[in-house]
CSV table of C-alpha atoms in Angstrom, one decimal:
chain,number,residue,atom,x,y,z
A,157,UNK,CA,-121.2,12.1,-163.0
A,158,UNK,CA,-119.2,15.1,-164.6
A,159,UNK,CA,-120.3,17.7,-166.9
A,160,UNK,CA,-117.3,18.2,-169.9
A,161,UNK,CA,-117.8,21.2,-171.8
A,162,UNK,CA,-116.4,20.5,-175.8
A,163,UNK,CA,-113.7,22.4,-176.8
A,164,UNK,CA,-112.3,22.5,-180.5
A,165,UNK,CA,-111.2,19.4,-182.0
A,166,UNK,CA,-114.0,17.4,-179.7
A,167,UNK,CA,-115.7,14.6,-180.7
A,168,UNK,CA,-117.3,12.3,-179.2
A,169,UNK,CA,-114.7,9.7,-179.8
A,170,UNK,CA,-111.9,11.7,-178.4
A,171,UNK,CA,-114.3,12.7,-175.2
A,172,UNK,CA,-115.2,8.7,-175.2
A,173,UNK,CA,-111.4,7.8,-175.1
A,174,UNK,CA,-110.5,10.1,-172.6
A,175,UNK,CA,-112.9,8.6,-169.9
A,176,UNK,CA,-112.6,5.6,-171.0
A,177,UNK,CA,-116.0,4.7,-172.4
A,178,UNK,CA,-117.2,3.6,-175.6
A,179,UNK,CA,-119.0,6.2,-178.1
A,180,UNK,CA,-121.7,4.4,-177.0
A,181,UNK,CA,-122.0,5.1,-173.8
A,182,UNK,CA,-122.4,8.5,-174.5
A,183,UNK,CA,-124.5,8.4,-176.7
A,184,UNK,CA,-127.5,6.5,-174.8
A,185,UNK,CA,-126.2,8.2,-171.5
A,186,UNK,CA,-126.4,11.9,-173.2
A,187,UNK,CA,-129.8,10.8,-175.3
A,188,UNK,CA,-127.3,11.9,-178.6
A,189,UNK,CA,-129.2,11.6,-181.8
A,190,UNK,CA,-126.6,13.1,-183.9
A,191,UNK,CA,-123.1,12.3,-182.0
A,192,UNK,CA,-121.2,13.5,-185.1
A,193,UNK,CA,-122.5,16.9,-184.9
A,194,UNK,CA,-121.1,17.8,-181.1
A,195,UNK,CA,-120.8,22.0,-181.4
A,196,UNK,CA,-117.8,23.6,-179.2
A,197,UNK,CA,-119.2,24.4,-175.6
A,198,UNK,CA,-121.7,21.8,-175.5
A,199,UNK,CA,-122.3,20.2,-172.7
A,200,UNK,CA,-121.3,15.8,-172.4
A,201,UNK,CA,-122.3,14.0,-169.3
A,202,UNK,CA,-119.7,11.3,-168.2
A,203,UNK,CA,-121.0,8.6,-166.4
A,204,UNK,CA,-118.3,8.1,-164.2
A,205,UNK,CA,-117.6,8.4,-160.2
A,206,UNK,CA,-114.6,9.2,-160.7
A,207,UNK,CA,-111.9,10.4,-163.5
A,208,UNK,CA,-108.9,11.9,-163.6
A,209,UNK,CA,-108.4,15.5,-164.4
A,210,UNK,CA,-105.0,16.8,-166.0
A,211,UNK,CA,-104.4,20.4,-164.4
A,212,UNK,CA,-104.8,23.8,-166.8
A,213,UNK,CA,-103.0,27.0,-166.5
A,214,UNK,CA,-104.8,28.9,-163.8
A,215,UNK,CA,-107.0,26.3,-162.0
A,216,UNK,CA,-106.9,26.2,-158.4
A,217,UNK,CA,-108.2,23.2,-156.2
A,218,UNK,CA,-111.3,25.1,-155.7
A,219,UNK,CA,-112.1,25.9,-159.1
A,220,UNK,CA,-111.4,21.7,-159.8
A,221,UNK,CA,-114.0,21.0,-156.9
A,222,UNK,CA,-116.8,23.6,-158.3
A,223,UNK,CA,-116.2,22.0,-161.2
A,224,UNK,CA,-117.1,18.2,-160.4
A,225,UNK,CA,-119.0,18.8,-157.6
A,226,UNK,CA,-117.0,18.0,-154.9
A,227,UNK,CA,-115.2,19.5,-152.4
A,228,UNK,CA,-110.9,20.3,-152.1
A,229,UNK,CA,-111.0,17.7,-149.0
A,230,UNK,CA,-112.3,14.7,-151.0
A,231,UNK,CA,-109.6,15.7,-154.1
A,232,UNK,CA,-106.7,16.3,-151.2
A,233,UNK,CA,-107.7,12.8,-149.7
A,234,UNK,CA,-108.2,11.0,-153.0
A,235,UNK,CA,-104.4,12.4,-154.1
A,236,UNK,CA,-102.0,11.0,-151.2
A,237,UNK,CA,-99.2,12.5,-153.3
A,238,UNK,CA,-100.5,15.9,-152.2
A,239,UNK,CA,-98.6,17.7,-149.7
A,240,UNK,CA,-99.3,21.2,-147.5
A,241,UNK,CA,-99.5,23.2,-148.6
A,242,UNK,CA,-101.1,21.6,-151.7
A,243,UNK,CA,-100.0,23.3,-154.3
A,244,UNK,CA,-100.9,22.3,-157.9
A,245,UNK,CA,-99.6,23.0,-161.4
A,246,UNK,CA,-100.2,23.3,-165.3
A,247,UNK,CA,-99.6,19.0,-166.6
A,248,UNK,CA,-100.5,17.5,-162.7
A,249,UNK,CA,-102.7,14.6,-163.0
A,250,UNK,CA,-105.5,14.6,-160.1
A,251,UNK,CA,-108.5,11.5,-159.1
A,252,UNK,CA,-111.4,13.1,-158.7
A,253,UNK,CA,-113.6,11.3,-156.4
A,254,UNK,CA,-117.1,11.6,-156.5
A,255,UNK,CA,-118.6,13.3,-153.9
A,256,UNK,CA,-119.6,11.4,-151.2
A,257,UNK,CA,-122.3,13.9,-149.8
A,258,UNK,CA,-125.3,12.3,-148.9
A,259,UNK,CA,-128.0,12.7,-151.7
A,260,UNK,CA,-131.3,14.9,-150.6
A,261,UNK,CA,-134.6,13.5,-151.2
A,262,UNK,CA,-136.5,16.2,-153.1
A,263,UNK,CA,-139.9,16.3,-155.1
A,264,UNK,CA,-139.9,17.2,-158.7
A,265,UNK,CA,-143.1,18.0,-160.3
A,266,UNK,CA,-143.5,18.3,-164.0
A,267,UNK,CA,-146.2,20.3,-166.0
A,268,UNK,CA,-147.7,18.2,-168.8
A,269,UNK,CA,-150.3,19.0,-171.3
A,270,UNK,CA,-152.3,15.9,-172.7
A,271,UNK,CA,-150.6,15.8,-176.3
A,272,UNK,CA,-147.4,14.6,-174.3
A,273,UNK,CA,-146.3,11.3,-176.6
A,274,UNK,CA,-146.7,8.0,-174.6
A,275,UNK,CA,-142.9,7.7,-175.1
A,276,UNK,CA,-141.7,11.1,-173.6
A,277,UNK,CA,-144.2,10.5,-170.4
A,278,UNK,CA,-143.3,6.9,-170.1
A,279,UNK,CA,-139.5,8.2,-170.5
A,280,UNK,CA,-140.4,11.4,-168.1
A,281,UNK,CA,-142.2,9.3,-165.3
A,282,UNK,CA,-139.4,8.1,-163.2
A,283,UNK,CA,-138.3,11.3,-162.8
A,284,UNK,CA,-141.0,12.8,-161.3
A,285,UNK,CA,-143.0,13.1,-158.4
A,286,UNK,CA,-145.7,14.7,-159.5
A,287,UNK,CA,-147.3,15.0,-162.9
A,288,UNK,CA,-149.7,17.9,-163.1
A,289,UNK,CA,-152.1,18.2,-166.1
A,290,UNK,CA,-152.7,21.2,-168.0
A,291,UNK,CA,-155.1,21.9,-167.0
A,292,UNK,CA,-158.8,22.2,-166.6
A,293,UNK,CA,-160.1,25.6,-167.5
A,294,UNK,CA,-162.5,27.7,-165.0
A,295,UNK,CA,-166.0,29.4,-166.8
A,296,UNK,CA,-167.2,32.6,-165.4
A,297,UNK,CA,-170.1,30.3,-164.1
A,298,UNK,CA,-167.8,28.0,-162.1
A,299,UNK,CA,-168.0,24.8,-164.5
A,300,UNK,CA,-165.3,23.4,-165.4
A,301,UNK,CA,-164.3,22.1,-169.2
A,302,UNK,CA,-163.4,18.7,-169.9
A,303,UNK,CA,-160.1,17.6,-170.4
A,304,UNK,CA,-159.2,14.3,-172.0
A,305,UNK,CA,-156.8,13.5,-169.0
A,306,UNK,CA,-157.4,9.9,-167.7
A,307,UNK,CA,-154.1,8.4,-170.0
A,308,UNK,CA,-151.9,11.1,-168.1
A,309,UNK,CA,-153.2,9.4,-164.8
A,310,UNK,CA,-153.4,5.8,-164.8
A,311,UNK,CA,-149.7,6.1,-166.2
A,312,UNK,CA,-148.7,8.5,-163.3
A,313,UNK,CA,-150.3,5.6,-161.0
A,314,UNK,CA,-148.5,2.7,-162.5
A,315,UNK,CA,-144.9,5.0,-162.0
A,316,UNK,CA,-145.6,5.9,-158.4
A,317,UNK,CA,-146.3,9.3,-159.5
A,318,UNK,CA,-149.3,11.7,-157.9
A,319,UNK,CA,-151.3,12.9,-160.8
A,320,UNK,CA,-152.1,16.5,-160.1
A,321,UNK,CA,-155.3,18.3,-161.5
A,322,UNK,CA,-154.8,22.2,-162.7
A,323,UNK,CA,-157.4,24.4,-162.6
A,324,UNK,CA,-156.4,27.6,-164.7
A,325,UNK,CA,-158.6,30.8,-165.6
A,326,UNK,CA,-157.4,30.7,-169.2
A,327,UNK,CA,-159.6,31.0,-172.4
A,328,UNK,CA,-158.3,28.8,-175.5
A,329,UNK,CA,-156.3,30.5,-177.8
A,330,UNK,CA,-156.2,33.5,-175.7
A,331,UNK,CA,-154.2,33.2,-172.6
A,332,UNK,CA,-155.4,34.4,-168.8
A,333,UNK,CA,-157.9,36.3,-168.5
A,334,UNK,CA,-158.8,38.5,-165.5
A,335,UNK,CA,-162.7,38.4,-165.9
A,336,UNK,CA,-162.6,35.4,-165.1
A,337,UNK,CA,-161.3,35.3,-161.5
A,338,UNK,CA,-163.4,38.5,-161.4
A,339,UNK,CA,-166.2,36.9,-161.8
A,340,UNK,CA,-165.9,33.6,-159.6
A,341,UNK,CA,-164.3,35.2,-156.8
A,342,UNK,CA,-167.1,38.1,-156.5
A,343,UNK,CA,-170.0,35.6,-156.4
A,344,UNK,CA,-169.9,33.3,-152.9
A,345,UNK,CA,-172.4,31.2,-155.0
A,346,UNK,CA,-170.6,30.7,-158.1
A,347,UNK,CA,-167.4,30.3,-156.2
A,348,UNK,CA,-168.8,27.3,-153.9
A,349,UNK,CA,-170.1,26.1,-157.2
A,350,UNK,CA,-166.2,26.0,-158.6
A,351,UNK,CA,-165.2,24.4,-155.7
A,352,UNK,CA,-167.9,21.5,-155.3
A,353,UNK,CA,-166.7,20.9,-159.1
A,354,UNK,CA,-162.9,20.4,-158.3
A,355,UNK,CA,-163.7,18.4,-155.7
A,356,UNK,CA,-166.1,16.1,-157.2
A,357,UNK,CA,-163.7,16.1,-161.0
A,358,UNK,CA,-160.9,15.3,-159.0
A,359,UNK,CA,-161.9,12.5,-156.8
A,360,UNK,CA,-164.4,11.0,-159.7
A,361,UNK,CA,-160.7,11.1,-161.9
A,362,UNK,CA,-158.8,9.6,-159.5
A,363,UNK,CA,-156.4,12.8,-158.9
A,364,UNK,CA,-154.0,13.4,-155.6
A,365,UNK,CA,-154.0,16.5,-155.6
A,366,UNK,CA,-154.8,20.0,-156.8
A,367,UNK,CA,-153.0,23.1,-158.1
A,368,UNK,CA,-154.8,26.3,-159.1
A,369,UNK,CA,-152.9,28.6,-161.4
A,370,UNK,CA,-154.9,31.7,-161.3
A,371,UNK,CA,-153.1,34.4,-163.1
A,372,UNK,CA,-153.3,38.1,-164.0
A,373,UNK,CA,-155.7,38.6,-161.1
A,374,UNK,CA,-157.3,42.3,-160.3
A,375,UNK,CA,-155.0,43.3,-157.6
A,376,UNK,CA,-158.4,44.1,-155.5
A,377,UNK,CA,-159.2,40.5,-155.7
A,378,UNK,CA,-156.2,39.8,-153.9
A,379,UNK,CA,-158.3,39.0,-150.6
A,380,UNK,CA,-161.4,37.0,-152.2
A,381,UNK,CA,-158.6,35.2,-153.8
A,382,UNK,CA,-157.0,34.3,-150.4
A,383,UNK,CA,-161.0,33.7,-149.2
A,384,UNK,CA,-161.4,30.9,-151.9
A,385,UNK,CA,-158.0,29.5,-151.6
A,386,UNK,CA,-158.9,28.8,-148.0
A,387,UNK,CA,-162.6,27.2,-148.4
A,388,UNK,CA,-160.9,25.2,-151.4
A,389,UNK,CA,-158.3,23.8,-149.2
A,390,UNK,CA,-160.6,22.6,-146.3
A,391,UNK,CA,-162.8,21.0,-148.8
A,392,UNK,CA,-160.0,18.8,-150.7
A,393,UNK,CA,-158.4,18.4,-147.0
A,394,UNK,CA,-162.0,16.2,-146.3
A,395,UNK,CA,-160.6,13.5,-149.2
A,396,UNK,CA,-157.0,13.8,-148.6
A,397,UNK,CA,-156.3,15.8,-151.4
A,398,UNK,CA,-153.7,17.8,-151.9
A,399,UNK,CA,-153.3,21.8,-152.9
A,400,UNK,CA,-151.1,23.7,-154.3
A,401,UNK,CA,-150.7,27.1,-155.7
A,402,UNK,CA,-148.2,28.5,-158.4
A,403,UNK,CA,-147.6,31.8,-157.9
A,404,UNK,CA,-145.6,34.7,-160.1
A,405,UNK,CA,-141.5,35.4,-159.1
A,406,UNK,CA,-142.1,38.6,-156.9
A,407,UNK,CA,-139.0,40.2,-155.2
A,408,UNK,CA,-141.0,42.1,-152.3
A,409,UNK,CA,-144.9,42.1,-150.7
A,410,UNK,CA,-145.8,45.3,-152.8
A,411,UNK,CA,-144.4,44.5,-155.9
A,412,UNK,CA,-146.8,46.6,-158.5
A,413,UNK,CA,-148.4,44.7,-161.6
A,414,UNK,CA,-151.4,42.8,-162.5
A,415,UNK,CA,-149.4,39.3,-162.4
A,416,UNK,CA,-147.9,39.8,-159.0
A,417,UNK,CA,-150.3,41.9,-156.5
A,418,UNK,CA,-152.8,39.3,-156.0
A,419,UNK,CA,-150.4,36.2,-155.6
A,420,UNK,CA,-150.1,37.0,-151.2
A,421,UNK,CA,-146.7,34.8,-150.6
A,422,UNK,CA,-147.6,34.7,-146.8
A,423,UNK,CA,-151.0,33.5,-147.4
A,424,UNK,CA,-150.2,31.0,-149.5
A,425,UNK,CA,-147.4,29.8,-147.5
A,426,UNK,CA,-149.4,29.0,-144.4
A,427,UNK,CA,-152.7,27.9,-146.2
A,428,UNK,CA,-151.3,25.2,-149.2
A,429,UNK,CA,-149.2,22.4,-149.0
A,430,UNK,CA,-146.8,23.3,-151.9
A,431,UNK,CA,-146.0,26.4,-153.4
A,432,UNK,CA,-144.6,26.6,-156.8
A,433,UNK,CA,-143.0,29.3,-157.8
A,434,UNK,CA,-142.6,30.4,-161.4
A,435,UNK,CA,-138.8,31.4,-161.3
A,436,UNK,CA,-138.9,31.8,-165.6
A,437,UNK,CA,-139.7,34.2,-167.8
A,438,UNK,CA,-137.3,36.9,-167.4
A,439,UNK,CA,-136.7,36.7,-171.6
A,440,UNK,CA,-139.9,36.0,-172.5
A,441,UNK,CA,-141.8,35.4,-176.2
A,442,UNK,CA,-142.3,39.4,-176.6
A,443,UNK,CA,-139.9,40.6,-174.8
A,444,UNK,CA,-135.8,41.3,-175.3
A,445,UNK,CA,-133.1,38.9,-175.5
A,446,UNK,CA,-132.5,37.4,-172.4
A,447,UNK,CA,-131.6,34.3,-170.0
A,448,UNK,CA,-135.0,32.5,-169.5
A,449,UNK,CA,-134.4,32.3,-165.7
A,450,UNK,CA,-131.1,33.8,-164.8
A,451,UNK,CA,-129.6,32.7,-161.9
A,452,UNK,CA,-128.6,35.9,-160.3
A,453,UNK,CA,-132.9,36.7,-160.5
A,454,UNK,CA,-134.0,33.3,-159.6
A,455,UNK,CA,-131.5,33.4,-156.4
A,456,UNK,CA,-133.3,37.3,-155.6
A,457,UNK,CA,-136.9,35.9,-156.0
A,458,UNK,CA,-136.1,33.0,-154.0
A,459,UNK,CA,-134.3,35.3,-150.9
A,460,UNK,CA,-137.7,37.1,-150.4
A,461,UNK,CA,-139.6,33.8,-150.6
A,462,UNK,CA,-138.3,32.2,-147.7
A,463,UNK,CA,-139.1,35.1,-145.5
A,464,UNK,CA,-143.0,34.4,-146.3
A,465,UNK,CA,-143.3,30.9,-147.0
A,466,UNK,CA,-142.0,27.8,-145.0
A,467,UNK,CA,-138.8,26.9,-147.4
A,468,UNK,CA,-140.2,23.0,-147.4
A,469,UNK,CA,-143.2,24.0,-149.1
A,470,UNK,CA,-141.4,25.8,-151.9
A,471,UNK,CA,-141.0,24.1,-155.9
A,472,UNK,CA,-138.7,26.4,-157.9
A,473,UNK,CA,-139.6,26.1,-161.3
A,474,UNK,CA,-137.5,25.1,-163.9
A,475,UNK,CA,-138.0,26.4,-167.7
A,476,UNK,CA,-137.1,23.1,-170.4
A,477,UNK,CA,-136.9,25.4,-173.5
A,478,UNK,CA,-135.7,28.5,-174.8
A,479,UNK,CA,-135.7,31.3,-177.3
A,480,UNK,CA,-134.6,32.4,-181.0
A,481,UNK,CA,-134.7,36.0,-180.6
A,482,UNK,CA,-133.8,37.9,-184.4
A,483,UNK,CA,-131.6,40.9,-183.9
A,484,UNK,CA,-132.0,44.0,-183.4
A,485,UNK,CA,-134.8,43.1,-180.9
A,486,UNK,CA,-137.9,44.8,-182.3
A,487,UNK,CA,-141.0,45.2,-179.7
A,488,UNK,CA,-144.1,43.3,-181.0
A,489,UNK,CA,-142.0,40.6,-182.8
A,490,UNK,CA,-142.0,37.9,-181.2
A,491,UNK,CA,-138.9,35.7,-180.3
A,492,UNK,CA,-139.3,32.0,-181.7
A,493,UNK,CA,-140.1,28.8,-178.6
A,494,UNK,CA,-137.4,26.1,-178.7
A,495,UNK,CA,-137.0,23.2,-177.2
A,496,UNK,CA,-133.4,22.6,-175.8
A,497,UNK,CA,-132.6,19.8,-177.7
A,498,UNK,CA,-133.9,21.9,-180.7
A,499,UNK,CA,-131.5,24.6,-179.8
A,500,UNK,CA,-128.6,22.0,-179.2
A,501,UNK,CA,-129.2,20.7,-183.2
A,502,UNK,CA,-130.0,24.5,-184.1
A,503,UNK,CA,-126.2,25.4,-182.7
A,504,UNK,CA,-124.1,22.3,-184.7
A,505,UNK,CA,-126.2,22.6,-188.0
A,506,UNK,CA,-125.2,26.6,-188.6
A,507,UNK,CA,-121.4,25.5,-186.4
A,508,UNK,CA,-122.3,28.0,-183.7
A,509,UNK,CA,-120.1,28.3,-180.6
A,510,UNK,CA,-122.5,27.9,-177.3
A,511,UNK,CA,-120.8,30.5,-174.9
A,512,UNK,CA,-121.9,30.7,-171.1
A,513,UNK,CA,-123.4,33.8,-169.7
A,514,UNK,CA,-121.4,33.6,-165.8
A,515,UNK,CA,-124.0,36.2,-164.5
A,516,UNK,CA,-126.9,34.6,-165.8
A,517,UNK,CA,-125.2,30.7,-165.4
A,518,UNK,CA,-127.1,30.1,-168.7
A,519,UNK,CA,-125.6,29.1,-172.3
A,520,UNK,CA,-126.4,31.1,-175.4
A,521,UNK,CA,-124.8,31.1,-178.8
A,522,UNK,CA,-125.4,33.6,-182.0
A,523,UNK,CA,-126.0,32.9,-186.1
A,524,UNK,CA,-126.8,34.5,-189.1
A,525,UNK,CA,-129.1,33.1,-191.3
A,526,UNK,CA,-131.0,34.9,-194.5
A,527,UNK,CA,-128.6,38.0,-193.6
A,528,UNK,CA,-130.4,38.5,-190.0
A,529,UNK,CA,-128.8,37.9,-186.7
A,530,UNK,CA,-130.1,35.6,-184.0
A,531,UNK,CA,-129.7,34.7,-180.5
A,532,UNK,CA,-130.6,31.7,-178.6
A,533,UNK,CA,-131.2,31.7,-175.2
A,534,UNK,CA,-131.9,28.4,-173.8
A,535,UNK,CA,-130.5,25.7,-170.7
A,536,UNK,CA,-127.8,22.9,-170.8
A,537,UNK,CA,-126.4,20.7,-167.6
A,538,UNK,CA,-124.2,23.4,-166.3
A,539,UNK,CA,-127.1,25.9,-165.8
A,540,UNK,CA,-129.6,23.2,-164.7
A,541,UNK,CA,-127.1,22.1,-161.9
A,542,UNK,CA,-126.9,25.8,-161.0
A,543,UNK,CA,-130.5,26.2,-160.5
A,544,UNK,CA,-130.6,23.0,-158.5
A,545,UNK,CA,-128.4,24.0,-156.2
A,546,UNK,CA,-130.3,27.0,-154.8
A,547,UNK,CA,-132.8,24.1,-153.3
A,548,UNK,CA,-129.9,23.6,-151.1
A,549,UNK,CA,-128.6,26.8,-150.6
A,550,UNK,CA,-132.7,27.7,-149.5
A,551,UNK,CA,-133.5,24.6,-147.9
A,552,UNK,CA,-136.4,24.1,-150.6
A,553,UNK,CA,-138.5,21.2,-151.0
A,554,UNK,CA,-138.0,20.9,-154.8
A,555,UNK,CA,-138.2,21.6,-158.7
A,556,UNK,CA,-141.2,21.9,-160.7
A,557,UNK,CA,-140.4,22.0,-164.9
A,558,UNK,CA,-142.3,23.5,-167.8
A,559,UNK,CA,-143.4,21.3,-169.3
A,560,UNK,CA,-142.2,17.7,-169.7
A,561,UNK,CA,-144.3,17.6,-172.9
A,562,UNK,CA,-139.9,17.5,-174.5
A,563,UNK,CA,-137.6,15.2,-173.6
A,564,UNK,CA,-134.4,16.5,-172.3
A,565,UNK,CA,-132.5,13.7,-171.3
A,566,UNK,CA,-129.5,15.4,-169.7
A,567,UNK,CA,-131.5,17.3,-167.6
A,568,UNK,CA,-133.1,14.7,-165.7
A,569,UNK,CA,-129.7,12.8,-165.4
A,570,UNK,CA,-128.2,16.3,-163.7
A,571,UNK,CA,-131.6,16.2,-161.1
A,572,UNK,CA,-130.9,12.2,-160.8
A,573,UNK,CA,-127.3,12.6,-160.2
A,574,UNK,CA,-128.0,15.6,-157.8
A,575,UNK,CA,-131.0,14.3,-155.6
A,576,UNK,CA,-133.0,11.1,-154.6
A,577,UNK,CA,-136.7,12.0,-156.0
A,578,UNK,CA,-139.7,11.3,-154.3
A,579,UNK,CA,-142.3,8.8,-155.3
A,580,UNK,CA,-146.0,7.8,-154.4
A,581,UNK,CA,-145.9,3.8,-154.3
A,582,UNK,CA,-149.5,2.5,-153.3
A,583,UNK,CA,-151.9,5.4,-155.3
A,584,UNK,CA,-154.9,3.1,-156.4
A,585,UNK,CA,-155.2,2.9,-159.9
């Protein structure tokens, strides 16, 4: 598969021609509502192993590879016509092979809350191998509320897909909230209570596993934190259930903050089975315009992790939306949540040009609109491929979105293309 950035005087036609498909193609391949609205810099995957690729002014074999995700040897092999010492020029026409690296199996778990449509999971499914719901909220008392969740997991079942149960200390309408934690954690009664009611909710569901978001913890709960994580996990570990933990992106053991102190990477490492690792946020709802998970941070939070926690326990996440930030940034006014195919259609209807950020490997574009300046901040195949790579620069174990409640097609061809994806087959149902 190749990624083709539009340039002007694009369309889908002319892209189409050029590979030799029909408009078609792309369009079901790409998941194209609108094909006649195709904004310069957007991304267009070709369905192809291999194309050939007419040389521009300043590409080098290497540049060619990076590009199609290959290698100079397979291009050199592919061309006989190439001579040492392989020199190239502005016109040459080049076969690009695809690569013929063998795929990694990986596992890919996506966040999902129940309003997810019965199209977008049934579309999401094969993708995944996890599906965990969102989630089931902890009381101060150690109950549990319900969550209408049993749709989520028989059709995780029926796709060889482990439905995971989240526990979260969140309140509705008002985010995390520390008192919660505080409260559970403090109490050895109320916290054995919260753990007989996992147990028993995710068994009597029919769940695989569980994963406790906890966060905004007091840092001096760190270590009754680790205390419960441990009694939780030898209690699941009776029913062959799974845990797993997501944690905040920290860059070092002592990072300071309320959202990092009490999430102990080395404790977590050795204790659950998978560790997710929220590598998002970085431009965030209240906060200045920004690349929601820029590569250059993701790769920094990632090089600490791996000293703490066993790499093949490790899910980077993965953000599936972006932001509408209006300019000049003003703290306390919030940035407006889009979905990347939202931002795609946002991009062609005021004839935006998506740029690339190269530090960030993440696509943005600008627009006026009512006399104010915006910015959109958001993810495409290029910047999804980057990310994915860094499982194999860090040996990791796999991705984990948020959420799959929007289908983004092209983003699960890029993780397709890339990797084999672990399933389940056999789960009872």
């Amino acid at each position: 598969m190749i990624i083709y950035t539009a340039i002007l005087g694009d369309t889908l036609y002319s892209i189409a021609r050029r590979f030799g498909l029909t408009v078609g193609e792309l369009e079901r391949f790409n998941g194209f509502d609108d094909p006649d609205n195709l904004s310069v810099g957007q991304d267009v995957l070709i369905p192809v192993d291999e194309s050939n690729h007419v040389v521009s002014r300043g590409e080098s074999l290497y540049s060619i590879a990076i590009e199609y995700g290959t290698t100079v040897e397979e291009i050199i092999a592919a061309n006989p016509n190439l001579r040492p010492p392989y020199m190239i020029y502005p016109g040459m026409e080049l076969l690009i092979p695809r690569s013929s690296a063998q795929k990694r199996t990986v596992e890919i778990n996506g966040y999902a809350y129940p309003s997810i449509s019965d199209r977008t999971l049934s579309d999401t499914l094969p993708f995944l191998s996890y599906l965990s719901i969102f989630s089931h909220s902890v009381n101060s008392d150690g109950t549990l509320n319900s969550l209408d969740d049993s749709r989520l997991i028989e059709a995780a079942k029926e796709m060889d897909v482990k439905p995971i149960m989240v526990i979260t200390n969140t309140v509705e309408g008002g985010g995390f909230k520390s008192e919660i934690t505080n409260s559970v954690l403090n109490s050895p009664d109320i916290r054995q209570t919260l753990i007989n009611n996992i147990v028993s909710t995710a068994r009597s569901k029919g769940y695989g596993g569980v994963d406790v978001d906890f966060e905004y913890i007091y840092p001096d709960d760190r270590e009754k934190y680790n205390e419960f994580l441990e009694l939780l996990n030898t209690a699941l570990d009776r029913y062959n259930l799974t845990l797993s933990t997501a944690i905040a992106p920290k860059i070092s053991a002592d990072q300071q903050g309320t959202l990092y102190e009490a999430h102990d990477y080395q404790f977590h490492g050795k204790t659950v089975d998978r560790v997710i690792i929220m590598t998002y946020e970085w431009g965030y709802l209240y906060g200045p315009p920004m690349a929601v998970a820029p590569i250059n941070e993701v790769r920094r939070v990632l090089s600490y992790a791996v000293t703490e926690i066993p790499p093949q326990k490790i899910l980077m996440g993965v953000p599936n939306y972006g932001y509408d930030w209006t300019l000049p940034f003003m703290q306390g006014r919030p940035a407006r949540i889009l979905s990347i195919n939202n931002a795609i259609s946002l991009a062609a209807e005021v004839g935006a040009e998506i740029q690339f950020n190269n530090t960030s490997q993440a696509p943005f574009f600008e627009y006026t609109r009512d006399g104010n300046k915006h910015i959109v901040w958001f993810e495409n195949p290029r910047s999804l491929k980057a990310k994915a790579s860094l499982m194999s620069d860090f040996n990791l174990k796999g991705l984990s979105v948020w959420t799959v409640n929007q289908f983004y097609l092209q983003m699960w061809r890029v993780f397709d293309d890339m990797f084999n994806i672990r399933k389940f087959p056999g789960q009872e149902t």
